[in-house]
PDB file of C-alpha atoms in Angstrom:
ATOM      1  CA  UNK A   2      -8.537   1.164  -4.900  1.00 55.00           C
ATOM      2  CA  UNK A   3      -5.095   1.553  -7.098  1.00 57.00           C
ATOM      3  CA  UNK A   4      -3.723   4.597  -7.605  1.00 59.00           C
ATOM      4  CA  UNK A   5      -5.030   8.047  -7.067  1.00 63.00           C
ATOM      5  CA  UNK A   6      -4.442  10.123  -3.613  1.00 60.00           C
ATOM      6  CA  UNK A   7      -7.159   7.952  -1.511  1.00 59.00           C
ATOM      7  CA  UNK A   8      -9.524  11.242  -1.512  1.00 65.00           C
ATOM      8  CA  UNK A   9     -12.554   9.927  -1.020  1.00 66.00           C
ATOM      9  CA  UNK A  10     -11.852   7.947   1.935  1.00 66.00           C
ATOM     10  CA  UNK A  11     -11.041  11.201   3.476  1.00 63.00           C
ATOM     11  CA  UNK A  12     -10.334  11.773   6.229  1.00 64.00           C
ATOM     12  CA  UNK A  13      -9.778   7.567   7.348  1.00 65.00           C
ATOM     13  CA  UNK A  14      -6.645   7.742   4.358  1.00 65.00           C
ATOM     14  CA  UNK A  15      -4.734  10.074   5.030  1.00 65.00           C
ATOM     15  CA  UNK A  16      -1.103  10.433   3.698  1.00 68.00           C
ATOM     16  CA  UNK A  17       0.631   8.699   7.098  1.00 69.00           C
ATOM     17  CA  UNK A  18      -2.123   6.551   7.245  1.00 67.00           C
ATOM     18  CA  UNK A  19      -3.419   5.277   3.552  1.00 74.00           C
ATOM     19  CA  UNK A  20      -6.159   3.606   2.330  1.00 76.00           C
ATOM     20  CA  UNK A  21      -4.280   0.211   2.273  1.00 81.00           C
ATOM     21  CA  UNK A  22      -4.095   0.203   5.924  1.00 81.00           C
ATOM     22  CA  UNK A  23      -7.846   1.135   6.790  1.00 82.00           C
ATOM     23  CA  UNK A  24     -10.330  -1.200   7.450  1.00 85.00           C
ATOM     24  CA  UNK A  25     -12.638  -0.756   4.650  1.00 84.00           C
ATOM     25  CA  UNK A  26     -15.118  -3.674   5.204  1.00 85.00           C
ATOM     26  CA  UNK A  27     -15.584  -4.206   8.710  1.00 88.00           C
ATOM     27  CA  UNK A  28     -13.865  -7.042   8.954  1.00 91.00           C
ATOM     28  CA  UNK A  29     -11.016  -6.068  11.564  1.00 93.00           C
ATOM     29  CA  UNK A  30      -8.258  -5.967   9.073  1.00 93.00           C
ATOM     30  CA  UNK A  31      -6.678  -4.153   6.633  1.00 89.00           C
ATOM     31  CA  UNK A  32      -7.283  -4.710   2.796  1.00 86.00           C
ATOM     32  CA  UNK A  33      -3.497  -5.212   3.167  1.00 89.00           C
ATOM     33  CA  UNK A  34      -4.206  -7.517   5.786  1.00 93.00           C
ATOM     34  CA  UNK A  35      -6.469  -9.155   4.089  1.00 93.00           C
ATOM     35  CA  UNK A  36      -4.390  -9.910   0.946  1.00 92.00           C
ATOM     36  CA  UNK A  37      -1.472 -10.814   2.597  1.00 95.00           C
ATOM     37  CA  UNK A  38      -3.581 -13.750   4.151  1.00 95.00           C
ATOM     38  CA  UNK A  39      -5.362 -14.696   0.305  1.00 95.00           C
ATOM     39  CA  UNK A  40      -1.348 -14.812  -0.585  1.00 97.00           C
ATOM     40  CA  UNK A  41      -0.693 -17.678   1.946  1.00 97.00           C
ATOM     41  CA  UNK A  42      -4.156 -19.897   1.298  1.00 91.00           C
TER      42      UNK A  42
END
């Protein structure tokens, strides 16, 4: 998931809209979402 231009999430990531913010796993949130609430546990 680091680096690169997010390609193969096409066309979810886009470049106003990148892969961090995407809900990748079904889980209602964002991976940034998601790793913002790991950071407070």
């Amino acid at each position: 998931m680091a680096g690169g231009i997010g390609s193969r999430f096409w066309p979810k990531s886009r470049n106003t809209y990148p892969k961090q913010f995407i809900d990748i796993l079904g889980s209602g949130k964002s991976l940034l979402q998601l790793t913002y609430q790991r950071f407070l546990k």
